[in-house]
Short mmCIF file of C-alpha atoms in Angstrom, two decimals:
data_model
loop_
_atom_site.label_atom_id
_atom_site.label_comp_id
_atom_site.label_asym_id
_atom_site.label_seq_id
_atom_site.Cartn_x
_atom_site.Cartn_y
_atom_site.Cartn_z
CA MET A 1 -9.77 32.52 -23.16
CA LYS A 2 -7.88 29.19 -24.28
CA LEU A 3 -4.67 30.67 -23.20
CA ARG A 4 -6.42 31.50 -19.86
CA ASN A 5 -7.72 28.05 -19.54
CA THR A 6 -4.28 26.40 -20.05
CA ALA A 7 -2.81 28.72 -17.37
CA CYS A 8 -5.47 27.84 -15.10
CA ILE A 9 -4.73 24.11 -15.58
CA VAL A 10 -0.97 24.49 -15.33
CA PHE A 11 -1.84 26.23 -12.10
CA LEU A 12 -4.12 23.34 -10.81
CA VAL A 13 -1.33 20.83 -11.82
CA PHE A 14 1.17 22.62 -9.96
CA LEU A 15 -1.21 23.06 -6.75
CA SER A 16 -1.87 19.23 -7.08
CA VAL A 17 1.77 18.51 -6.98
CA LEU A 18 2.24 20.80 -3.80
CA PHE A 19 -0.91 18.89 -2.15
CA LEU A 20 0.69 15.58 -2.79
CA ALA A 21 4.23 16.57 -1.77
CA PRO A 22 4.08 16.16 1.99
CA ILE A 23 2.91 12.49 1.48
CA PHE A 24 5.59 11.83 -1.18
CA ILE A 25 8.29 13.19 1.29
CA VAL A 26 7.20 11.08 4.11
CA LEU A 27 7.07 7.92 1.78
CA MET A 28 10.55 8.86 0.34
CA ASN A 29 11.92 9.13 3.83
CA SER A 30 10.38 6.00 5.12
CA PHE A 31 13.18 4.27 3.05
CA LYS A 32 16.11 6.05 4.58
CA GLY A 33 18.17 4.96 7.40
CA GLN A 34 16.80 6.90 10.75
CA PHE A 35 19.85 9.08 11.14
CA TYR A 36 19.63 10.41 7.67
CA ILE A 37 16.17 11.73 8.03
CA THR A 38 16.40 14.85 10.09
CA ASP A 39 19.50 16.21 8.38
CA ALA A 40 18.22 16.17 4.71
CA PRO A 41 14.46 15.44 4.54
CA PHE A 42 13.99 16.64 1.11
CA VAL A 43 16.65 14.56 -0.47
CA LEU A 44 16.04 11.15 -2.21
CA PRO A 45 17.48 8.29 -0.69
CA SER A 46 20.95 7.43 -2.09
CA LYS A 47 23.01 4.31 -2.04
CA GLU A 48 24.36 5.20 1.26
CA THR A 49 21.10 6.32 3.01
CA PHE A 50 18.84 3.76 1.57
CA ALA A 51 17.57 1.36 4.31
CA GLY A 52 15.12 -0.92 2.25
CA ILE A 53 12.18 -1.86 4.64
CA THR A 54 14.14 -1.73 7.83
CA ASN A 55 12.36 1.02 9.06
CA TYR A 56 8.92 -0.75 8.27
CA LEU A 57 10.03 -3.86 10.15
CA ASN A 58 11.33 -1.79 13.15
CA GLY A 59 8.15 0.19 13.54
CA ILE A 60 5.83 -2.79 13.14
CA LYS A 61 7.67 -4.39 15.85
CA LYS A 62 7.99 -1.42 18.27
CA THR A 63 4.43 -0.36 17.79
CA ASP A 64 2.89 -3.78 17.33
CA PHE A 65 1.37 -2.05 14.29
CA ILE A 66 -0.41 -5.13 13.06
CA GLY A 67 -2.35 -5.47 16.30
CA ALA A 68 -2.91 -1.73 16.22
CA PHE A 69 -4.53 -2.19 12.61
CA PHE A 70 -6.86 -4.88 13.65
CA ARG A 71 -7.93 -3.34 16.74
CA SER A 72 -8.79 0.00 15.03
CA LEU A 73 -10.54 -1.91 12.35
CA PHE A 74 -12.58 -4.01 14.93
CA ILE A 75 -13.62 -0.81 17.06
CA THR A 76 -14.41 1.03 13.73
CA VAL A 77 -16.68 -1.62 12.31
CA VAL A 78 -18.37 -2.65 15.27
CA SER A 79 -18.99 1.00 16.51
CA VAL A 80 -20.28 2.00 13.16
CA PHE A 81 -22.55 -0.86 12.90
CA ALA A 82 -23.99 -0.24 16.23
CA ILE A 83 -24.55 3.56 15.56
CA LEU A 84 -26.29 2.91 12.19
CA LEU A 85 -28.59 0.33 13.90
CA PHE A 86 -29.49 1.99 17.04
CA SER A 87 -29.54 5.66 16.06
CA SER A 88 -31.91 4.82 13.11
CA MET A 89 -34.08 2.85 15.21
CA ALA A 90 -34.13 5.73 17.88
CA ALA A 91 -34.63 8.49 15.19
CA TRP A 92 -37.49 6.56 13.62
CA TYR A 93 -39.12 6.09 17.12
CA MET A 94 -38.71 9.70 18.21
CA ALA A 95 -39.77 11.24 14.98
CA ARG A 96 -43.01 9.32 14.89
CA LYS A 97 -43.92 9.29 18.53
CA ASP A 98 -43.09 12.93 18.79
CA ASP A 99 -43.87 13.11 22.36
CA LYS A 100 -42.34 15.34 25.20
CA LEU A 101 -39.83 12.59 26.17
CA SER A 102 -38.72 11.83 22.62
CA LYS A 103 -38.04 15.72 22.33
CA ILE A 104 -36.14 15.89 25.28
CA ILE A 105 -33.96 13.11 24.34
CA TYR A 106 -33.67 14.47 20.83
CA TYR A 107 -32.61 17.65 21.83
CA SER A 108 -29.97 16.43 24.52
CA PHE A 109 -28.36 14.45 21.58
CA ILE A 110 -28.28 17.58 19.43
CA ILE A 111 -26.70 19.74 22.30
CA SER A 112 -23.98 17.06 22.79
CA MET A 113 -22.71 17.62 19.25
CA THR A 114 -21.53 21.21 20.28
CA VAL A 115 -19.75 20.12 23.64
CA PRO A 116 -16.11 19.70 23.27
CA PHE A 117 -14.56 16.39 24.27
CA GLN A 118 -12.50 18.03 26.85
CA MET A 119 -15.53 18.75 28.73
CA VAL A 120 -16.29 15.22 29.45
CA MET A 121 -12.91 13.43 28.95
CA PHE A 122 -11.98 13.16 32.68
CA THR A 123 -15.22 12.22 34.06
CA MET A 124 -15.99 9.93 31.03
CA SER A 125 -12.92 8.06 31.51
CA LYS A 126 -13.60 7.71 35.08
CA THR A 127 -17.12 6.08 34.33
CA ALA A 128 -15.82 3.71 31.67
CA ASN A 129 -13.18 2.76 34.36
CA THR A 130 -16.02 1.95 36.91
CA LEU A 131 -18.20 0.18 34.44
CA GLY A 132 -15.49 -2.03 32.97
CA LEU A 133 -15.59 -0.51 29.63
CA GLU A 134 -11.73 -0.55 29.03
CA THR A 135 -11.74 -2.96 26.35
CA PRO A 136 -12.07 -2.78 22.34
CA ILE A 137 -15.45 -4.06 22.79
CA GLY A 138 -16.59 -1.57 25.73
CA ILE A 139 -15.26 1.48 23.80
CA THR A 140 -17.95 0.63 21.09
CA VAL A 141 -20.46 1.58 23.92
CA LEU A 142 -18.71 5.10 24.22
CA TYR A 143 -18.65 5.61 20.61
CA LEU A 144 -22.36 4.70 20.36
CA GLY A 145 -22.91 7.37 22.87
CA PHE A 146 -20.77 10.01 21.27
CA GLY A 147 -22.06 9.18 17.83
CA ALA A 148 -25.78 9.61 18.85
CA GLY A 149 -26.01 13.21 18.33
CA LEU A 150 -25.03 13.61 14.58
CA SER A 151 -26.54 10.18 13.54
CA VAL A 152 -29.91 10.57 15.07
CA PHE A 153 -30.00 14.15 13.78
CA MET A 154 -29.18 13.02 10.26
CA PHE A 155 -31.57 10.02 10.20
CA SER A 156 -34.46 12.17 11.59
CA GLY A 157 -34.19 14.86 8.90
CA PHE A 158 -34.74 11.88 6.31
CA ILE A 159 -37.47 10.31 8.37
CA LYS A 160 -39.60 13.28 8.46
CA SER A 161 -39.73 13.20 4.84
CA ILE A 162 -40.96 9.87 4.60
CA PRO A 163 -44.83 9.64 4.40
CA LYS A 164 -46.51 7.93 7.12
CA GLN A 165 -48.87 6.14 4.71
CA LEU A 166 -46.23 3.74 3.80
CA GLU A 167 -45.81 2.51 7.53
CA GLU A 168 -49.70 2.39 7.85
CA ALA A 169 -50.10 0.25 4.97
CA ALA A 170 -47.63 -2.27 6.56
CA ALA A 171 -49.32 -2.08 9.86
CA ILE A 172 -52.75 -2.82 8.08
CA ASP A 173 -50.96 -5.85 6.43
CA GLY A 174 -50.25 -6.95 10.17
CA CYS A 175 -46.66 -5.79 10.50
CA GLY A 176 -45.72 -4.84 14.11
CA PRO A 177 -43.49 -1.62 14.71
CA ILE A 178 -40.24 -3.76 14.68
CA LYS A 179 -41.19 -5.62 11.27
CA THR A 180 -42.40 -2.32 9.89
CA PHE A 181 -39.00 -0.73 10.64
CA PHE A 182 -36.60 -3.26 9.40
CA SER A 183 -38.78 -4.17 6.17
CA VAL A 184 -40.08 -0.91 5.21
CA ILE A 185 -38.22 1.93 6.74
CA PHE A 186 -34.68 0.77 6.97
CA PRO A 187 -34.10 -0.03 3.45
CA ILE A 188 -35.43 3.61 2.45
CA LEU A 189 -32.80 4.91 4.78
CA ARG A 190 -29.89 3.90 2.57
CA PRO A 191 -28.42 6.99 1.32
CA THR A 192 -28.53 8.48 4.73
CA ALA A 193 -27.23 5.25 6.20
CA ILE A 194 -24.17 5.54 3.76
CA THR A 195 -23.49 9.06 4.82
CA VAL A 196 -23.79 8.32 8.61
CA SER A 197 -21.49 5.44 8.40
CA ILE A 198 -18.68 7.36 6.24
CA LEU A 199 -18.69 10.26 8.77
CA ASN A 200 -18.62 8.08 11.85
CA ALA A 201 -15.82 5.88 10.24
CA MET A 202 -13.63 8.72 9.31
CA TRP A 203 -14.14 10.00 12.97
CA ILE A 204 -13.59 6.79 14.90
CA TRP A 205 -10.72 5.58 12.78
CA ASN A 206 -8.59 8.82 13.26
CA ASP A 207 -9.81 9.29 16.90
CA TYR A 208 -6.90 9.57 19.38
CA LEU A 209 -7.80 10.88 22.48
CA LEU A 210 -10.91 9.19 23.48
CA PRO A 211 -9.12 5.47 23.20
CA TYR A 212 -5.79 6.66 24.63
CA LEU A 213 -7.69 7.71 27.72
CA VAL A 214 -9.83 4.72 28.00
CA ILE A 215 -7.91 1.82 26.61
CA GLY A 216 -4.61 3.30 25.57
CA ASN A 217 -2.46 1.40 28.27
CA GLU A 218 -3.28 -2.03 27.21
CA TYR A 219 -4.71 -1.69 23.73
CA LYS A 220 -3.16 0.70 21.08
CA THR A 221 -5.17 1.82 18.04
CA ILE A 222 -3.14 3.18 15.00
CA PRO A 223 -3.17 6.87 16.03
CA ILE A 224 -1.89 5.80 19.53
CA ALA A 225 0.82 3.41 17.91
CA VAL A 226 1.97 6.56 15.90
CA GLN A 227 2.15 8.80 19.00
CA TYR A 228 3.64 6.22 20.91
CA LEU A 229 6.72 6.51 18.80
CA GLN A 230 7.28 9.97 19.93
CA GLY A 231 8.67 8.61 22.96
CA GLY A 232 10.97 11.19 24.77
CA TYR A 233 11.96 14.07 22.48
CA GLY A 234 15.30 13.22 20.83
CA SER A 235 15.43 9.72 21.39
CA ARG A 236 12.73 8.64 18.73
CA ASP A 237 13.31 6.52 15.88
CA MET A 238 12.66 8.78 12.95
CA GLY A 239 12.71 5.84 10.38
CA ALA A 240 10.20 3.87 12.10
CA LEU A 241 7.91 7.27 12.39
CA MET A 242 8.09 7.75 8.71
CA ALA A 243 7.21 4.12 8.09
CA MET A 244 4.40 4.22 10.40
CA LEU A 245 2.76 7.37 9.02
CA VAL A 246 3.08 5.73 5.32
CA LEU A 247 1.27 2.54 6.76
CA ALA A 248 -1.31 4.77 8.67
CA ILE A 249 -2.18 6.63 5.37
CA ILE A 250 -2.37 3.70 2.98
CA PRO A 251 -5.71 2.11 4.44
CA ILE A 252 -7.24 5.71 4.21
CA VAL A 253 -5.92 6.23 0.44
CA ILE A 254 -7.47 2.99 -0.42
CA PHE A 255 -10.81 3.41 1.21
CA TYR A 256 -11.07 6.89 -0.28
CA LEU A 257 -10.35 5.81 -3.73
CA ILE A 258 -12.78 2.87 -3.56
CA SER A 259 -15.63 5.00 -1.97
CA GLN A 260 -14.62 8.55 -3.07
CA LYS A 261 -18.08 9.37 -4.32
CA TYR A 262 -19.88 8.55 -1.23
CA ILE A 263 -17.43 10.13 0.99
CA ILE A 264 -17.57 13.28 -1.01
CA LYS A 265 -21.37 13.24 -0.92
CA GLY A 266 -21.61 12.21 2.67
CA VAL A 267 -19.22 15.09 3.62
CA ILE A 268 -21.30 17.66 1.86
CA ALA A 269 -24.64 16.16 3.48
CA GLY A 270 -23.03 16.25 7.05
CA ALA A 271 -21.60 19.51 6.84
CA VAL A 272 -24.84 21.35 5.47
CA LYS A 273 -26.72 19.68 8.19
CA GLY A 274 -24.35 19.76 11.12
CA MET B 1 -50.35 2.43 15.05
CA TYR B 2 -48.17 5.10 16.96
CA LYS B 3 -50.52 4.86 20.05
CA ARG B 4 -48.92 1.44 21.37
CA PHE B 5 -45.61 2.69 20.49
CA SER B 6 -44.21 3.37 24.04
CA ARG B 7 -44.15 -0.24 24.54
CA TYR B 8 -41.23 -0.37 22.07
CA PHE B 9 -39.39 2.33 23.73
CA PRO B 10 -37.08 -0.18 25.26
CA ILE B 11 -36.44 -1.78 22.01
CA PHE B 12 -36.04 1.47 19.80
CA VAL B 13 -34.57 4.10 21.98
CA LEU B 14 -33.05 2.48 25.21
CA PRO B 15 -29.81 0.96 23.61
CA ILE B 16 -28.54 4.30 22.41
CA LEU B 17 -29.83 6.24 25.29
CA ALA B 18 -28.07 4.30 27.73
CA ALA B 19 -24.93 4.59 25.98
CA PHE B 20 -25.44 8.31 25.65
CA ILE B 21 -26.07 8.49 29.33
CA ILE B 22 -23.09 6.71 30.11
CA SER B 23 -20.55 8.29 27.87
CA PHE B 24 -22.12 11.79 27.76
CA ALA B 25 -24.90 12.90 30.01
CA VAL B 26 -23.60 11.38 33.33
CA PRO B 27 -19.96 12.60 32.59
CA PHE B 28 -21.14 16.02 31.73
CA VAL B 29 -23.39 16.86 34.62
CA MET B 30 -20.48 15.35 36.77
CA GLY B 31 -18.23 17.57 34.98
CA ILE B 32 -20.04 20.68 35.59
CA TYR B 33 -20.41 19.76 39.38
CA LEU B 34 -16.76 18.88 39.58
CA SER B 35 -15.67 22.35 38.24
CA PHE B 36 -16.88 23.65 41.86
CA CYS B 37 -14.71 21.11 43.48
CA ASP B 38 -11.13 20.18 44.67
CA PHE B 39 -10.59 16.70 43.52
CA THR B 40 -7.91 14.19 42.11
CA THR B 41 -10.12 11.14 41.58
CA VAL B 42 -13.96 11.64 41.26
CA SER B 43 -14.65 10.15 44.88
CA ASP B 44 -12.60 12.59 46.77
CA ALA B 45 -14.36 15.71 45.65
CA ARG B 46 -14.66 18.62 48.16
CA PHE B 47 -16.87 21.53 47.21
CA ILE B 48 -14.92 24.89 47.01
CA GLY B 49 -17.08 27.22 45.07
CA LEU B 50 -15.63 29.38 42.36
CA GLU B 51 -11.84 28.91 43.29
CA ASN B 52 -11.24 26.90 40.26
CA TYR B 53 -12.49 29.42 38.05
CA LYS B 54 -10.58 32.29 39.72
CA GLU B 55 -7.38 29.99 39.19
CA ALA B 56 -8.64 28.92 35.72
CA PHE B 57 -7.79 32.49 34.15
CA GLY B 58 -3.94 32.06 34.82
CA GLU B 59 -1.11 33.05 32.44
CA SER B 60 -1.41 29.80 30.34
CA PHE B 61 -5.17 29.86 29.77
CA THR B 62 -5.56 33.56 28.73
CA HIS B 63 -2.45 32.96 26.44
CA SER B 64 -4.14 29.91 24.85
CA LEU B 65 -7.31 31.61 24.66
CA TRP B 66 -5.67 34.34 22.67
CA TYR B 67 -3.48 31.95 20.58
CA THR B 68 -6.63 29.91 19.79
CA ALA B 69 -8.80 32.73 18.88
CA LEU B 70 -6.05 34.33 16.72
CA PHE B 71 -5.25 31.05 15.13
CA SER B 72 -9.11 30.26 14.31
CA LEU B 73 -9.42 33.88 12.60
CA ALA B 74 -6.35 33.23 10.61
CA SER B 75 -7.74 30.07 9.46
CA VAL B 76 -10.97 31.15 8.64
CA ILE B 77 -9.64 33.84 6.40
CA THR B 78 -7.04 31.66 4.66
CA VAL B 79 -9.02 28.33 4.33
CA ASN B 80 -12.09 29.93 2.95
CA LEU B 81 -10.28 32.27 0.48
CA ALA B 82 -8.31 29.61 -0.95
CA ALA B 83 -11.27 27.23 -0.94
CA PHE B 84 -13.47 29.75 -2.61
CA PHE B 85 -11.07 30.50 -5.10
CA LEU B 86 -10.38 26.81 -5.85
CA ALA B 87 -13.99 26.04 -6.17
CA ARG B 88 -14.44 28.72 -8.73
CA LEU B 89 -11.57 27.32 -10.80
CA LEU B 90 -12.94 23.88 -10.59
CA THR B 91 -16.60 24.97 -11.58
CA ARG B 92 -15.55 26.27 -15.08
CA GLY B 93 -15.89 23.04 -16.84
CA PHE B 94 -12.32 22.09 -17.29
CA LYS B 95 -11.38 18.42 -17.99
CA GLY B 96 -9.87 16.58 -15.12
CA THR B 97 -12.04 18.37 -12.48
CA ASN B 98 -12.56 15.38 -10.67
CA PHE B 99 -8.77 14.46 -10.48
CA PHE B 100 -8.06 17.74 -8.77
CA ARG B 101 -11.07 17.44 -6.53
CA THR B 102 -9.69 14.19 -5.40
CA VAL B 103 -6.29 15.26 -4.71
CA PHE B 104 -7.23 18.44 -2.83
CA PHE B 105 -9.82 16.82 -0.63
CA MET B 106 -7.54 13.80 0.48
CA PRO B 107 -5.73 15.25 3.38
CA ASN B 108 -8.87 15.77 5.05
CA LEU B 109 -9.17 12.10 5.66
CA ILE B 110 -5.94 11.74 7.48
CA GLY B 111 -6.15 11.68 11.23
CA GLY B 112 -4.75 14.68 13.25
CA ILE B 113 -1.79 12.81 14.65
CA VAL B 114 -0.47 11.61 11.52
CA LEU B 115 -0.80 15.09 9.82
CA GLY B 116 1.03 16.60 12.98
CA TYR B 117 4.08 14.56 12.18
CA ILE B 118 4.08 14.92 8.45
CA TRP B 119 4.30 18.57 8.81
CA GLN B 120 6.75 18.38 11.84
CA ILE B 121 9.28 16.73 9.50
CA ILE B 122 8.73 19.04 6.64
CA ILE B 123 8.78 22.36 8.61
CA ASN B 124 11.91 21.17 10.65
CA GLY B 125 13.55 20.36 7.33
CA ILE B 126 12.93 23.88 6.17
CA LEU B 127 13.85 25.79 9.56
CA ARG B 128 16.89 23.57 9.63
CA TYR B 129 18.64 25.99 6.94
CA TYR B 130 18.17 28.49 9.45
CA GLY B 131 19.67 26.69 12.26
CA VAL B 132 16.37 26.29 14.32
CA ASP B 133 13.54 24.16 14.43
CA ILE B 134 9.79 24.54 15.26
CA THR B 135 9.97 24.63 19.00
CA PHE B 136 11.98 27.64 19.22
CA TYR B 137 9.29 30.23 18.92
CA GLU B 138 5.47 30.06 19.38
CA ALA B 139 5.29 31.82 16.12
CA TYR B 140 6.68 28.90 14.15
CA GLY B 141 4.14 26.56 15.79
CA PHE B 142 1.56 29.12 14.94
CA LEU B 143 2.56 29.25 11.31
CA GLY B 144 3.23 25.59 10.96
CA LEU B 145 -0.49 24.76 12.42
CA LEU B 146 -1.79 27.29 9.97
CA VAL B 147 -0.09 25.58 7.01
CA LEU B 148 -1.40 22.26 8.39
CA THR B 149 -5.08 23.28 8.86
CA ASN B 150 -4.90 24.85 5.30
CA TRP B 151 -3.65 21.67 3.92
CA GLN B 152 -6.19 19.72 5.72
CA LEU B 153 -9.23 21.87 5.38
CA ILE B 154 -9.04 23.77 1.98
CA GLY B 155 -10.41 20.78 0.01
CA TYR B 156 -13.20 19.90 2.56
CA MET B 157 -14.54 23.46 2.18
CA MET B 158 -13.91 23.70 -1.57
CA ILE B 159 -16.14 20.66 -1.90
CA ILE B 160 -18.80 22.54 0.14
CA TYR B 161 -18.29 25.89 -2.13
CA VAL B 162 -18.40 23.65 -5.45
CA ALA B 163 -21.80 22.36 -4.31
CA GLY B 164 -22.93 25.89 -3.50
CA LEU B 165 -21.64 27.34 -6.84
CA GLN B 166 -23.32 24.39 -8.79
CA ASN B 167 -26.60 25.29 -7.29
CA ILE B 168 -26.37 28.67 -9.03
CA PRO B 169 -28.61 28.63 -12.32
CA GLY B 170 -26.51 29.10 -15.43
CA GLU B 171 -28.93 31.46 -16.90
CA LEU B 172 -28.33 34.11 -14.13
CA ARG B 173 -24.79 34.45 -15.23
CA GLU B 174 -25.72 34.49 -18.93
CA ALA B 175 -28.24 37.19 -18.30
CA ALA B 176 -25.71 39.29 -16.39
CA ALA B 177 -23.10 38.85 -19.31
CA ILE B 178 -25.70 39.96 -21.81
CA ASP B 179 -26.38 42.98 -19.86
CA GLY B 180 -22.70 43.88 -19.89
CA ALA B 181 -21.60 42.75 -16.49
CA THR B 182 -18.02 42.47 -15.87
CA ALA B 183 -16.49 39.54 -14.13
CA SER B 184 -16.12 41.16 -10.85
CA MET B 185 -19.84 42.71 -10.93
CA GLU B 186 -21.09 39.22 -11.52
CA LEU B 187 -19.11 37.93 -8.67
CA LYS B 188 -20.19 40.56 -6.37
CA HIS B 189 -23.82 40.83 -7.35
CA ILE B 190 -24.64 37.26 -8.40
CA THR B 191 -22.10 34.69 -7.08
CA LEU B 192 -21.40 35.90 -3.62
CA PRO B 193 -25.08 36.61 -2.41
CA LEU B 194 -26.20 33.27 -3.77
CA VAL B 195 -23.53 31.20 -2.10
CA MET B 196 -23.87 33.16 1.10
CA PRO B 197 -25.33 29.93 2.92
CA SER B 198 -22.20 27.86 1.82
CA ILE B 199 -19.95 30.64 3.27
CA THR B 200 -21.87 30.76 6.62
CA VAL B 201 -21.45 26.94 6.86
CA CYS B 202 -17.74 26.94 5.86
CA THR B 203 -17.02 29.86 8.20
CA PHE B 204 -18.44 28.02 11.16
CA LEU B 205 -17.05 24.73 10.19
CA THR B 206 -13.41 26.13 10.15
CA LEU B 207 -14.05 28.08 13.25
CA THR B 208 -15.37 25.13 15.35
CA ASN B 209 -12.85 22.63 13.88
CA THR B 210 -9.89 25.10 14.64
CA PHE B 211 -11.09 25.85 18.06
CA LYS B 212 -11.31 22.16 18.96
CA LEU B 213 -8.12 21.31 17.31
CA PHE B 214 -6.04 19.10 19.82
CA ASP B 215 -4.42 15.97 17.96
CA GLN B 216 -2.62 18.21 15.21
CA ASN B 217 -1.53 20.41 17.97
CA LEU B 218 -0.16 17.70 20.32
CA ALA B 219 1.69 16.06 17.33
CA LEU B 220 3.15 18.99 15.60
CA THR B 221 4.62 20.94 18.79
CA ALA B 222 3.00 19.49 21.96
CA GLY B 223 2.81 23.05 23.04
CA ALA B 224 6.64 23.72 22.66
CA PRO B 225 8.20 26.06 23.61
CA ASN B 226 7.37 25.70 27.15
CA ARG B 227 3.45 25.26 26.28
CA ARG B 228 3.46 28.59 24.62
CA SER B 229 2.18 27.07 21.40
CA ALA B 230 -0.66 25.09 23.15
CA MET B 231 -4.17 25.75 22.09
CA LEU B 232 -7.26 25.79 24.34
CA ALA B 233 -7.77 21.85 24.17
CA LEU B 234 -4.25 21.28 24.70
CA ASP B 235 -3.96 23.51 27.71
CA ILE B 236 -6.97 22.03 29.47
CA TYR B 237 -5.72 18.45 28.58
CA ASN B 238 -2.19 19.45 30.25
CA THR B 239 -4.07 21.12 33.21
CA PHE B 240 -5.79 17.71 33.77
CA TYR B 241 -2.83 15.38 33.31
CA GLY B 242 0.13 17.47 33.70
CA GLY B 243 0.43 16.95 37.37
CA VAL B 244 -1.78 15.89 40.21
CA GLY B 245 -3.74 18.41 42.10
CA SER B 246 -4.96 20.71 39.34
CA GLU B 247 -8.02 18.54 37.88
CA GLY B 248 -10.39 20.90 39.32
CA VAL B 249 -8.85 23.84 37.42
CA GLY B 250 -8.85 21.75 34.27
CA GLN B 251 -12.60 20.99 34.59
CA ALA B 252 -13.40 24.79 35.31
CA LYS B 253 -11.34 25.61 32.14
CA ALA B 254 -13.19 22.60 30.21
CA VAL B 255 -16.67 24.42 31.22
CA ILE B 256 -15.53 27.77 29.85
CA PHE B 257 -14.29 26.12 26.76
CA THR B 258 -17.70 24.51 26.43
CA LEU B 259 -19.49 28.18 26.94
CA ILE B 260 -17.59 29.50 24.16
CA LEU B 261 -18.28 26.71 21.72
CA GLY B 262 -21.99 26.93 22.66
CA ALA B 263 -21.94 30.66 22.02
CA ILE B 264 -20.46 30.09 18.52
CA ALA B 265 -23.05 27.36 17.84
CA LEU B 266 -26.00 29.82 19.09
CA LEU B 267 -24.51 32.61 16.82
CA GLN B 268 -24.44 30.15 13.91
CA LEU B 269 -27.97 29.11 14.66
CA TYR B 270 -29.16 32.66 14.81
CA LEU B 271 -27.57 33.72 11.69
CA THR B 272 -29.06 30.60 9.60
CA LYS B 273 -32.35 31.21 11.02
CA ARG B 274 -32.32 34.97 10.26
CA ARG B 275 -31.51 34.18 6.53
CA GLU B 276 -34.36 31.68 6.44
CA ARG B 277 -36.69 34.36 7.60
CA ASP B 278 -35.38 36.93 5.08
CA VAL B 279 -35.52 34.71 2.14
#
């Protein structure tokens, strides 16, 4: 038994190395001169091929990576806050009111979750254009709309398990619905709020097509900046691409290591309910 | 207190409802209508009946449909087998389980575009020894996407299986062991039936995730060679934006795509409900 356990652990360590290898390969290549990458991507940089941080400087300049980083951060943070606030408010109202209109809205939200983005991408970008939403602020409105399904669904599930007596007690004490929601309900929603934030943040941070179609011409986010380096096939700067891949991964890894516990819990909750 | 609630509808529901109508509801309804029209911008739409649908089932769409279906099937099998196997290993109470879980799950957080380029450099690096690259045959793109998807999704599904396995009471396994059940009997008669809910969830998650795959496909091969490795979502995108004049056909393809995913969702709902009734 002991031998088998050791064998298992050796196997798991081997697999971990295999899982981390792709990231290591990209990291290693990001320090090589751009013409040495395609020829021998699995070789460590040598004295001759080592390029220092040239690739990073080139890539940052070519893609305006710093701008893209802060744009991605801004869009993600604002959208997640908007989704958190408005989807929890709507979920509470609709769960408690429970009339025909609420049900219609609720099920429309749910159905929207199964519809692929390609179905609405053309008409949505035209609508956004007409309404002047093609700015980093405007796009958060679109994310609020697309995020409504999953978020309202998750909040609703939790709200239905909260006893109404709690709210009724607050009402007797003279709280109106707004005060009741923010002082009694919202604090209880915390675990679901964390899950909803993480699921939406992961989606919006990595999203490519929606921002590309709506604001891509003027404002690049990180995924758009990476794709932008592709250019015409063959003419692209491989070194800059490797460096930008590394810079795109770093914030995700940091975020993951800090909030790993919540991310894993959130993903399980999201998967089982979605 | 809920009687006078309606007055608060504008505060509680209207903001997200308005955003939903702008970003989803109106474009969705417009999309259905436009799939029966010839148009290049929305305002010049002209009703042409089912023409777009007839044209939609051309070579590229049928090919991408098969390509996607086959790819999803291959992904569902490989990802879930690997994830289940890993989950079993990680629920045996080793030291360092957390570390392995952290490592295996990490690729899931990386965005599709970045994933695509990471694997493009690796796969091209390997194929280089044979004097080719990923754009030579559609099978290379298929296998490349399969490896990429496994790297991305195994950790994700593994986490769900771990949660499912941990829900199985230890006494059940002990009782089976006392009754002299072998490891394979235990797996077949105790573990598998009890993690069935997780298997359903993971199967459908993999299925819908791979059916909708776009970013990874765009970054890894962009459909090369000659759009032969383009999956459904990319084929629809190419139809819309690949040239002026076929927007209507693109929209018709998108409607068909939506119907397929709707059917998958209904099937999942049916299977989940049926099990809840049986239990």
